Amino acid sequence: MHTKYTLLPTHESIVAHTVKSHLTPSLPKLNPQIADEVQIAFQQEIAPSVPSSSSDPKKASPININSKLLRIVAKVSGRVFIGPELCHDERYLSAAIGYTVSVMEAQRAVQKMSPWLRPFAAYRLPEVRKLVKWEKDAMGFLQPVVDARREKQRRGEEMEKDMLQWLMDSADQGQGRQHEKWGADTTTTRKLARLQLAISFAAIHTTTLVTTHAVYSLAADQELQKMLREEIKTVLAEHDGVFTSTALQAMKKTDSFLKETMRFHSLGQTSFNRKVLKTFVLSNGQIIPRGSSIEVPNHAVSRDPEVYPNPDVFDPLRFYNLRNEAKEKGWVEQAAGNQFVSVNKEYLTFGYGRHACPGRFFAANEIKMILANLVLTYEMGLVEGETERYKDWEIAAGTIPDPTRDVMFRTL
Ligand code: HEM
């Protein structure tokens, strides 16, 4: 990613650490806030484009769902990442959505430049300067919130439970990963800005892409929509209509559909991308020298018939059935291994090992709540003339849903 020039703090473990040690354990308490935020975001982003069923029951409206989901995911994630003060702020939304695109552009521009020229000229590239601008913008909208929170803290009031606060607390405790000391206030805000942008980079587009893939499959298959609607309605009725952690875990068909979505439409051809810091020897004697880059073929594993029978068939209940079979045989570990959030050698879309995606538990809850709101409120379909799910785009080493397509929405 040419992190030296793109300023992406991939070497900072504090984001992954905070997600693992604060965000994931807080999810049972945060779920109601996430659910509220999903509803608000739907009211703002989707409802105005779809007339209510009473005004015209047959009318379906076209929506470019990828762009809407980007804003919904940025708002909902923002509630947990940057807090209620900023998650609807257009300056935050632009940065959360635009920064990732700018990082990719800067990475490509640096890549094109001769390696010997980079240390002198890369910082002057317009694409790299754009990243500095995002950082300044983020500092601008963060500073008043950081100041107000510090004031609140001084008054001894109860503080927010979100990533911004957890990162501020780490700064106060001088942790920035055995953690380089965070300096004076402006340095802290610069660092908070950089870390917030890094979280957006890791979370917003990934979550949106997976959700868009799921919506395109739903739009092409009315029976699938009915099945998920049925499951979600039943589970919510059993949980007083509340998206508790138990309720979300009980949505097993939805969970299987999402896992199959990531298997079939894997975002990256490869996964587990690592730089080798110390030479090591594989069990077959092959030496992997220090300094080499390694990765594993995620897409090939996902489509290997020895791993997944009929791998080229999209089977939304594949993992649901595997989970039930394992449970019937009393194979607890295999049953757990077929959940959306499980990572193993057969399922690499969230990476693997110590650095596997720590945000996947949050992402799973968020995507399930978004899909629940969609299928419980709307019927979705393809645009006129289309009979098959929209084709994906193959870009560089990844597969993305075609962002230009509309989905037809009709209120139930
Ligand atoms: C469906 C959505 C997501 C997908 C597909 C995804 C995918 C990934 C992948 C493939 C990796 C690299 C893992 C490895 O190399 O082994 C990763 C790392 C990471 N992800 Fe996610 N991610 C998603 C959502 C999120 C969210 C919502 C967050 C934040 C809450 C997040 C935070 C991170 C962080 C911090 C890392 C770096 C971990 C480390 O270096 O230790 N991700 N993600």
Coordinates of C-alpha atoms and ligand atoms in Angstrom, one line a residue, residues 15-16 19-20 23 81 199 202-203 206-207 210 262 267 271-274 340 348-352 354-360 362-363 366-367, ligand 1:
V15 CA -6.9 0.1 16.0
A16 CA -7.0 -3.7 15.8
V19 CA -11.6 -3.2 18.1
K20 CA -10.7 -6.5 19.8
L23 CA -15.6 -2.8 20.5
F81 CA -16.5 4.8 15.6
I199 CA -10.9 2.6 10.6
A202 CA -10.9 -0.9 6.9
A203 CA -14.6 -0.8 7.6
T206 CA -15.7 -3.6 2.8
T207 CA -19.0 -3.7 4.6
V210 CA -20.5 -7.3 1.0
M262 CA -18.6 -13.8 0.7
L267 CA -13.7 -9.5 -2.5
S271 CA -5.9 -13.2 1.4
F272 CA -3.4 -13.4 4.3
N273 CA -1.1 -10.9 2.6
R274 CA 2.1 -10.8 4.7
F340 CA -20.3 -16.1 9.1
L348 CA -10.2 -16.9 4.2
T349 CA -12.3 -13.9 3.2
F350 CA -11.8 -12.3 6.6
G351 CA -8.1 -13.2 6.5
Y352 CA -6.5 -15.7 8.8
R354 CA -3.5 -13.4 14.5
H355 CA -4.3 -10.5 12.1
A356 CA -7.7 -11.9 10.8
C357 CA -10.2 -9.1 10.6
P358 CA -11.1 -8.1 14.2
G359 CA -14.1 -6.0 12.9
R360 CA -16.0 -9.0 11.5
F362 CA -19.3 -5.8 14.3
A363 CA -19.7 -6.1 10.5
E366 CA -24.4 -4.3 11.2
I367 CA -25.0 -6.2 7.9
Ligands
HEM1 C1 -17.6 -7.3 5.7 C2 -16.7 -6.4 6.1 C3 -15.2 -6.6 6.2 C4 -14.4 -7.4 5.5 C5 -14.7 -8.3 4.3 C6 -13.1 -7.3 6.1 C7 -11.9 -7.9 5.6 C8 -10.7 -7.8 6.2 C9 -9.5 -8.6 5.8 C10 -9.5 -9.5 4.6 C11 -8.5 -8.2 6.6 C12 -7.0 -8.7 6.5 C13 -6.9 -9.9 7.5 C14 -5.6 -10.7 7.3 O1 -4.7 -10.2 6.7 O2 -5.5 -11.8 7.9 C15 -9.0 -7.2 7.5 C16 -8.3 -6.6 8.5 C17 -8.7 -5.6 9.4 N1 -10.1 -5.2 9.5 FE1 -11.6 -5.9 8.4 N2 -13.1 -6.4 7.1 C18 -14.4 -6.0 7.2 C19 -15.0 -5.1 8.2 C20 -14.2 -4.5 9.2 C21 -14.8 -3.6 10.2 C22 -16.2 -3.2 10.3 C23 -13.7 -3.1 10.9 C24 -13.7 -2.2 12.1 C25 -14.6 -2.2 13.0 C26 -12.5 -3.8 10.4 C27 -11.2 -3.6 10.9 C28 -10.1 -4.3 10.5 C29 -8.8 -4.0 11.0 C30 -8.4 -3.1 12.2 C31 -7.9 -4.9 10.4 C32 -6.4 -5.1 10.6 C33 -6.2 -6.2 11.5 C34 -4.7 -6.4 11.9 O3 -3.8 -5.9 11.2 O4 -4.4 -7.1 13.0 N3 -12.8 -4.6 9.4 N4 -10.4 -7.0 7.3

